[in-house]
PDB file of C-alpha atoms in Angstrom:
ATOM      1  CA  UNK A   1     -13.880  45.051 -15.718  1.00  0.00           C
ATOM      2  CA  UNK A   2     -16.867  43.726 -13.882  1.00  0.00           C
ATOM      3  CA  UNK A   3     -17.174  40.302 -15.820  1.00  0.00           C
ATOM      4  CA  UNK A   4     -13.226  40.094 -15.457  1.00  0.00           C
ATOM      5  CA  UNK A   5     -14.217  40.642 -10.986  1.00  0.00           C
ATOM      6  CA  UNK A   6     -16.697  38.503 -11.549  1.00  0.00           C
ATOM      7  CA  UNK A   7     -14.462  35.768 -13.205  1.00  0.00           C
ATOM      8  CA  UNK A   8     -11.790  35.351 -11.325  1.00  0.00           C
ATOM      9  CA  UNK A   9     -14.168  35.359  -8.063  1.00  0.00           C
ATOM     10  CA  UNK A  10     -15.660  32.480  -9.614  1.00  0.00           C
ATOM     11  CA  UNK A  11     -12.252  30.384 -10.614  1.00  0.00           C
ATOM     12  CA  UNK A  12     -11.395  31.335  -6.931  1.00  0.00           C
ATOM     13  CA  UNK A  13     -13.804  29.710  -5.254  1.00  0.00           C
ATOM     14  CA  UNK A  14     -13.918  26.532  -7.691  1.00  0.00           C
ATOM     15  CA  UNK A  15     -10.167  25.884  -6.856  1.00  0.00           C
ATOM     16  CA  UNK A  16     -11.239  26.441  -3.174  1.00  0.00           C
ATOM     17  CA  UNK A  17     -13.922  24.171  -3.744  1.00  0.00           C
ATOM     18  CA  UNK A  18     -10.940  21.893  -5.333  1.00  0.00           C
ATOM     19  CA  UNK A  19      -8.755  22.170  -2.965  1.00  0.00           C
ATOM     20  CA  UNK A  20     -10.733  21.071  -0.238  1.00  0.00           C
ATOM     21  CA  UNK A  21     -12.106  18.012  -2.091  1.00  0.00           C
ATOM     22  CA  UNK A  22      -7.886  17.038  -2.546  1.00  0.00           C
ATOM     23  CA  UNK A  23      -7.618  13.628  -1.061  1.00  0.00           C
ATOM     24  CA  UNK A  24      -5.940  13.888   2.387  1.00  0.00           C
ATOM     25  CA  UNK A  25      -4.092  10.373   4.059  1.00  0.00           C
ATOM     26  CA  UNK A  26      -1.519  12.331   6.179  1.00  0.00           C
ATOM     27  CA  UNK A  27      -3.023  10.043   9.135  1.00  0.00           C
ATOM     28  CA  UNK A  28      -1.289   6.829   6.815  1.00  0.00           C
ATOM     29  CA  UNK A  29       2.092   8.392   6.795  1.00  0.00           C
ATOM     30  CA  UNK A  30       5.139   6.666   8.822  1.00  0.00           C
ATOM     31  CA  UNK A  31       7.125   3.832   9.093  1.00  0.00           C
ATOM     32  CA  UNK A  32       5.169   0.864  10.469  1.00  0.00           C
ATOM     33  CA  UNK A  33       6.711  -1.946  11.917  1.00  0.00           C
ATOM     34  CA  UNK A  34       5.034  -6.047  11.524  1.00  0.00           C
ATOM     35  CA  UNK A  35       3.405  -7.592  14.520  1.00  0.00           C
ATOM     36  CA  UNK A  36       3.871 -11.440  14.105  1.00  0.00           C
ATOM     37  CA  UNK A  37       1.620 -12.193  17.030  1.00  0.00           C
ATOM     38  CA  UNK A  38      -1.473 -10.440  15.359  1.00  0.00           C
ATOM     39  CA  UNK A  39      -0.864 -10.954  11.695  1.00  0.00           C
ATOM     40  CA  UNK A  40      -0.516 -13.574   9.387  1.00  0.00           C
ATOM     41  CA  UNK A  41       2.585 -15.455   8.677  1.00  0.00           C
ATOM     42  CA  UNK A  42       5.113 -13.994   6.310  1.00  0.00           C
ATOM     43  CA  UNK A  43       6.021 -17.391   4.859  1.00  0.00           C
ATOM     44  CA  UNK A  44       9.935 -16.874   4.519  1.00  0.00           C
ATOM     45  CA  UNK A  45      10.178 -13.876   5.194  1.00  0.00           C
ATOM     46  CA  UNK A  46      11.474 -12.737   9.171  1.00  0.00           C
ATOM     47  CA  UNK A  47      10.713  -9.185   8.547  1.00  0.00           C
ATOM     48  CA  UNK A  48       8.098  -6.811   7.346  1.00  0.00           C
ATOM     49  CA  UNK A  49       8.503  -2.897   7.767  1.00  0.00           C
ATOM     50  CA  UNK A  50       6.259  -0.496   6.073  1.00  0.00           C
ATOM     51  CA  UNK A  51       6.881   2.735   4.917  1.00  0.00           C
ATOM     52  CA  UNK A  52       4.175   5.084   3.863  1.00  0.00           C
ATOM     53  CA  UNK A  53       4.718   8.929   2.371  1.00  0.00           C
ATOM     54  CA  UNK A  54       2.665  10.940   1.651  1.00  0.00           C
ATOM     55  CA  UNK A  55       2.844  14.479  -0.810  1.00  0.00           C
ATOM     56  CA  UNK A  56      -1.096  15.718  -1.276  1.00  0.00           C
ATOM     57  CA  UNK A  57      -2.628  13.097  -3.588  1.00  0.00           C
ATOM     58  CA  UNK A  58       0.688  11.624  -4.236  1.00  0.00           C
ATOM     59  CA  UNK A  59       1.049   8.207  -2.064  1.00  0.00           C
ATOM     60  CA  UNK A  60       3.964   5.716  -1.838  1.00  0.00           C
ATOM     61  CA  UNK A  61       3.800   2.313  -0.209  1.00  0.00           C
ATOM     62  CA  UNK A  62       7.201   0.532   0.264  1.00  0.00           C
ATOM     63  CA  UNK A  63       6.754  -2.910   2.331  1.00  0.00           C
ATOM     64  CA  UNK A  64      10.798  -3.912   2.910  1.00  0.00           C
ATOM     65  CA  UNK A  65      11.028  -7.663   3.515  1.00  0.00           C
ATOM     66  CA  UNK A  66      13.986  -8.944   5.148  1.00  0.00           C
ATOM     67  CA  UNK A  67      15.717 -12.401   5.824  1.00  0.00           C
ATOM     68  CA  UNK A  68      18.175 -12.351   7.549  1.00  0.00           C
ATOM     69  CA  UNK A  69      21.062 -10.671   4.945  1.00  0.00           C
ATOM     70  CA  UNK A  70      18.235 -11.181   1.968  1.00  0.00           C
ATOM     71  CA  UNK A  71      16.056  -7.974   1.645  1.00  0.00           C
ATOM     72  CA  UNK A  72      13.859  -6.846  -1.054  1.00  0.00           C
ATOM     73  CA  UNK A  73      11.795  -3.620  -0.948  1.00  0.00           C
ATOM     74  CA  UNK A  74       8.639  -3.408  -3.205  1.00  0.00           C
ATOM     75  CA  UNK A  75       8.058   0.441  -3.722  1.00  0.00           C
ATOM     76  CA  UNK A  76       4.207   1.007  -5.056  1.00  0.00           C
ATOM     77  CA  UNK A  77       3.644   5.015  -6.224  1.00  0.00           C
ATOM     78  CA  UNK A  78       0.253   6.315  -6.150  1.00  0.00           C
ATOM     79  CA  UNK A  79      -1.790   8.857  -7.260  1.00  0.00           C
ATOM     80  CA  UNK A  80      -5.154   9.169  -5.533  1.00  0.00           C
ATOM     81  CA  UNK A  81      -6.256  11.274  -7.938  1.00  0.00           C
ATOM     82  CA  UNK A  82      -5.789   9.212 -10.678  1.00  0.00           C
ATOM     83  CA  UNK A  83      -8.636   6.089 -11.577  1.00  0.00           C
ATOM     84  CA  UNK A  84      -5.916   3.723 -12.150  1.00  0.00           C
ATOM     85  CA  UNK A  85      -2.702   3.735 -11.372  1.00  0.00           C
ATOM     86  CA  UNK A  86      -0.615   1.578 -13.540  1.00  0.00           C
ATOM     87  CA  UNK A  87       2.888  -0.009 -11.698  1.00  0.00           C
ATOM     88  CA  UNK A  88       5.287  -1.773 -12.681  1.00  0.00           C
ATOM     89  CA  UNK A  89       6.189  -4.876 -11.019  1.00  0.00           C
ATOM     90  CA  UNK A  90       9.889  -5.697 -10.895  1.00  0.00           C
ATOM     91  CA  UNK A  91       9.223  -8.773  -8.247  1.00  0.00           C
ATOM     92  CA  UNK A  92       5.522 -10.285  -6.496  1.00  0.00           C
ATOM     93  CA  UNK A  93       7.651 -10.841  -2.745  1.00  0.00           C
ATOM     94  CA  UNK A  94       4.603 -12.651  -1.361  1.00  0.00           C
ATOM     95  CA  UNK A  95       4.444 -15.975  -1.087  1.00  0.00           C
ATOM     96  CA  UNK A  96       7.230 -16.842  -2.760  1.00  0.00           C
ATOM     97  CA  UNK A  97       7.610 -20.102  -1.539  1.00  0.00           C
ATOM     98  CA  UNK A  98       4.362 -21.431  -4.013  1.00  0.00           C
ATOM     99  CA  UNK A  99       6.192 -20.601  -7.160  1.00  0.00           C
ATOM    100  CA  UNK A 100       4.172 -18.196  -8.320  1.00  0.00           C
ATOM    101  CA  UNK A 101       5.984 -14.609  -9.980  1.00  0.00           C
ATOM    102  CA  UNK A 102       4.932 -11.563 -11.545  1.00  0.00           C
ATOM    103  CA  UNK A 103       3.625 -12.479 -15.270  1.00  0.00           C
ATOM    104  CA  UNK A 104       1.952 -10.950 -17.637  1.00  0.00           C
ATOM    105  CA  UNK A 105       3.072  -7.621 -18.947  1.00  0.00           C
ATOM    106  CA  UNK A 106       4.979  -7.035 -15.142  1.00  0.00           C
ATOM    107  CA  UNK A 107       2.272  -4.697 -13.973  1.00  0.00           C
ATOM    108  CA  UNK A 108      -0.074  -3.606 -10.977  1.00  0.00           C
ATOM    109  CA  UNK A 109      -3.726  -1.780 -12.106  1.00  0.00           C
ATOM    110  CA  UNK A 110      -4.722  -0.422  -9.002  1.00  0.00           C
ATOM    111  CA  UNK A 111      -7.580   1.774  -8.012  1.00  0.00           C
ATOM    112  CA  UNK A 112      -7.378   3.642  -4.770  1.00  0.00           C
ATOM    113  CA  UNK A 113     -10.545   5.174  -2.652  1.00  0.00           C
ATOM    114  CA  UNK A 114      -9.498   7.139   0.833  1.00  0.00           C
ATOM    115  CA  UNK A 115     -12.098   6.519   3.267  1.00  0.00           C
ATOM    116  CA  UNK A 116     -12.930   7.476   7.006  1.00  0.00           C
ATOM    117  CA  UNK A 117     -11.522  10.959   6.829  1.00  0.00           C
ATOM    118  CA  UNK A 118      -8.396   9.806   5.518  1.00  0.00           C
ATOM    119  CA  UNK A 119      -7.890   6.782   7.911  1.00  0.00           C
ATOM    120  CA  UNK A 120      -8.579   4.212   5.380  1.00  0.00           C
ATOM    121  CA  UNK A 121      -6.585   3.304   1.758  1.00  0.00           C
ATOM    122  CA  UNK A 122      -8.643   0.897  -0.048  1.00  0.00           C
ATOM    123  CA  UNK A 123      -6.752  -0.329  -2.916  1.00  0.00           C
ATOM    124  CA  UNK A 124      -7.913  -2.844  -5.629  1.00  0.00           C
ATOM    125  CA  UNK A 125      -5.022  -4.519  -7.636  1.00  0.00           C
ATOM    126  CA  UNK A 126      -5.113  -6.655 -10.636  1.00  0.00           C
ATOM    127  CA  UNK A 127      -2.149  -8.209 -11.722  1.00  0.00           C
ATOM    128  CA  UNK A 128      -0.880 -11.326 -13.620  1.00  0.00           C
ATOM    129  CA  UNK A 129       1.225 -14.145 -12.444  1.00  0.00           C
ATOM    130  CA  UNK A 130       2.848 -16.946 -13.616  1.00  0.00           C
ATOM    131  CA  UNK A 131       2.658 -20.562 -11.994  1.00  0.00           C
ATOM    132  CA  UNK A 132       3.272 -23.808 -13.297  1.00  0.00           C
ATOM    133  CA  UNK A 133       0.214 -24.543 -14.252  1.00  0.00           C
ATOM    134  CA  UNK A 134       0.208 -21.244 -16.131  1.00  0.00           C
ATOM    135  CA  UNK A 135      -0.498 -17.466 -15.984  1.00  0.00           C
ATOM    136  CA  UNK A 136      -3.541 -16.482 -13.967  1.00  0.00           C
ATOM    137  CA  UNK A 137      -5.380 -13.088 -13.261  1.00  0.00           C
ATOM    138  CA  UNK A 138      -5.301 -11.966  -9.771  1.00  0.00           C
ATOM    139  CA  UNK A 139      -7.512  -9.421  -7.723  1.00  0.00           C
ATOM    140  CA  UNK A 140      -6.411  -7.867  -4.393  1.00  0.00           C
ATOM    141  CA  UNK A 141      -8.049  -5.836  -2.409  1.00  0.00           C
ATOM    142  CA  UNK A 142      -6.198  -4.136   0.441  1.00  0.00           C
ATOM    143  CA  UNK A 143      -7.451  -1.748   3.335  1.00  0.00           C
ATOM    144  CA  UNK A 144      -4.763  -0.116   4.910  1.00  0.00           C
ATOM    145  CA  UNK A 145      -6.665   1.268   8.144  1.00  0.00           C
ATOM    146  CA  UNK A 146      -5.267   3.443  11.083  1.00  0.00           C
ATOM    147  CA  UNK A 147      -6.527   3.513  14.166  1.00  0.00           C
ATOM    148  CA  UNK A 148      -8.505   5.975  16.579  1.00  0.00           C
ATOM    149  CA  UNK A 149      -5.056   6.823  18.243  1.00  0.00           C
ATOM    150  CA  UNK A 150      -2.879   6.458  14.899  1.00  0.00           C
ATOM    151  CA  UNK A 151      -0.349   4.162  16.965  1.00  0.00           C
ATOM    152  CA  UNK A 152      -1.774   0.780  14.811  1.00  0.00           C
ATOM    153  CA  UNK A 153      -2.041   0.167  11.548  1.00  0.00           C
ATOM    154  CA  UNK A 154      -4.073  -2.596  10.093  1.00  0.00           C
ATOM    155  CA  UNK A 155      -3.608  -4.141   6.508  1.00  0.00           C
ATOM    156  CA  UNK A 156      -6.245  -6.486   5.508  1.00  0.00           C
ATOM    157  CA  UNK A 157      -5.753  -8.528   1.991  1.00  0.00           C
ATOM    158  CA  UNK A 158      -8.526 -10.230   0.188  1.00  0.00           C
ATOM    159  CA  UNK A 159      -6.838 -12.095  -2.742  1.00  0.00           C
ATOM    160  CA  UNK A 160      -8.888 -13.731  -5.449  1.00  0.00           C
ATOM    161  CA  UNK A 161      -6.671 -17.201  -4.842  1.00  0.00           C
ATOM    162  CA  UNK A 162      -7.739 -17.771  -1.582  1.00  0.00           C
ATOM    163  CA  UNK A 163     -10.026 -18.309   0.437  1.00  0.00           C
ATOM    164  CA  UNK A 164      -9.037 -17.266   3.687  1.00  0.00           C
ATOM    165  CA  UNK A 165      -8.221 -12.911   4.421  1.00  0.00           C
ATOM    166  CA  UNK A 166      -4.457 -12.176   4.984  1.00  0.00           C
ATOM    167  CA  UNK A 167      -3.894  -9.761   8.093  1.00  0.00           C
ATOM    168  CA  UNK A 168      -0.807  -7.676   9.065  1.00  0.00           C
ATOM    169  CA  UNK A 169      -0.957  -5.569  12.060  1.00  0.00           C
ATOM    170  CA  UNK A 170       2.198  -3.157  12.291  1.00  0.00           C
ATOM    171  CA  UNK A 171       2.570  -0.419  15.020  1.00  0.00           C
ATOM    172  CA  UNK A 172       3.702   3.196  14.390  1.00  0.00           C
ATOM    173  CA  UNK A 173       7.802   3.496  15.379  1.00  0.00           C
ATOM    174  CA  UNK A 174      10.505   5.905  14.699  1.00  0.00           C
ATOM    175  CA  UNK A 175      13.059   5.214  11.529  1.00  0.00           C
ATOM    176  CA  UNK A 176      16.027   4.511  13.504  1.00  0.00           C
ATOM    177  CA  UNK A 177      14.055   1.814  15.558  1.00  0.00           C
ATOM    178  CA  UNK A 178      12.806   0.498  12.188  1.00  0.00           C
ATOM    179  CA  UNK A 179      16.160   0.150  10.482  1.00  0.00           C
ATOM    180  CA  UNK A 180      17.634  -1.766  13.372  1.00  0.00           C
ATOM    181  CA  UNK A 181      15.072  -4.317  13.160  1.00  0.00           C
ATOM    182  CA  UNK A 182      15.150  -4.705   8.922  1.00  0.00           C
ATOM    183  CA  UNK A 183      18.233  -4.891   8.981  1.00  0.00           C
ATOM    184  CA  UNK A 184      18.607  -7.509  11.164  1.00  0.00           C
ATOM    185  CA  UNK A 185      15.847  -9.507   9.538  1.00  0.00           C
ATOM    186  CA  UNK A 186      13.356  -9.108  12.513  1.00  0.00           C
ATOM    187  CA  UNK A 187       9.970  -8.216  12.839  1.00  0.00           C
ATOM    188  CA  UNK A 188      10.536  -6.756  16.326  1.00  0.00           C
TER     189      UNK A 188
END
C-alpha cells in the first residue's frame, strides 16, 4: 500500500511538473487588424486581418486577405508541442503578383518555439514553390511578438529569397470591427 502512496505521489507531481512546463501563448490570442503605415506593403492585397486562437498547446493562425470582393483565408494549425508541424498548403497568398505558388508536395514544415513568457511565436517554415524558372526551397522565419500592453502585435518575416525583412504591424480590435473592415477589403 505504501509503494502504491508512494507512486501515485510521484506521477502527481511529474504531471504537475508537466503541466506547468505546457506552452502558454494566451497573450497571442485575438483578432489583429494590418497597419499599412508601419508595415510592409501587401502587394495586391487591400486587406490583412489576423486571427489567432489559442487551446493549451494547440495554436491556429488564420491571416484573411481581402481585395475588394476577392478574399482568401490561409488557416495554419499548430501544435507547440509537437517538433514539426506538417501543413498543408492549399494556396502561398503572398506575393502573388511574382508568379510564384505552392510546389512541391503542397506542404508547410514548421517548427514553433514560444518565447518571452508567451509573448513571442517564433516559427520556422520550409516549404516548396514553384516559379518559372523552377521549384525552389524556401525558409521563413516568423516572430509573431506582442507588446508590453498586448494592444500591438508585431510580425517580422525573414524569407530565404530576399534580402530585405518583411514587417506587419496589426493592432488588437474587436471581431465585429474586424469583419467590417475584411469585408470591405480595407486594412482600416
Amino acid at each position: 500500500m505504501r509503494r502504491f502512496l508512494c507512486l501515485i505521489l510521484l506521477l502527481a507531481g511529474g504531471l504537475a511538473r508537466l503541466s506547468a512546463a505546457a506552452p502558454d501563448a494566451r497573450q497571442l490570442a485575438g483578432s489583429w487588424r494590418y497597419d499599412p503605415a508601419r508595415s510592409t506593403e501587401l502587394s495586391s492585397w487591400g486587406a490583412l486581418r489576423l486571427v489567432i486562437t489559442v487551446d493549451g498547446a494547440h495554436v491556429t493562425l488564420t491571416r484573411q486577405f481581402a481585395a475588394g470582393r476577392r478574399t482568401f483565408d490561409e488557416v495554419t494549425a499548430l501544435d507547440l508541442a509537437q517538433p514539426v508541424n506538417i501543413v498543408p498548403v492549399a494556396w502561398w497568398p503572398d506575393n502573388r503578383h511574382i508568379g510564384a505558388y505552392i510546389g512541391g508536395d503542397k506542404t508547410k514544415r514548421i517548427r514553433t518555439e514560444l518565447l518571452d513568457g508567451g509573448r513571442l511565436l517564433r516559427t520556422s517554415a520550409d516549404l516548396v514553390l514553384a516559379t518559372q524558372q523552377g521549384e525552389r526551397a524556401v525558409n521563413i522565419l516568423s516572430n509573431y511578438q506582442v507588446s508590453a500592453n498586448g494592444a500591438r502585435l508585431t510580425l517580422i518575416e525573414l524569407r530565404s529569397t530576399r534580402n530585405d525583412p518583411i514587417v506587419y504591424v496589426f493592432d488588437r480590435i474587436t471581431d465585429a470591427a474586424a469583419d467590417a473592415a475584411v469585408g470591405k477589403g480595407r486594412a482600416e
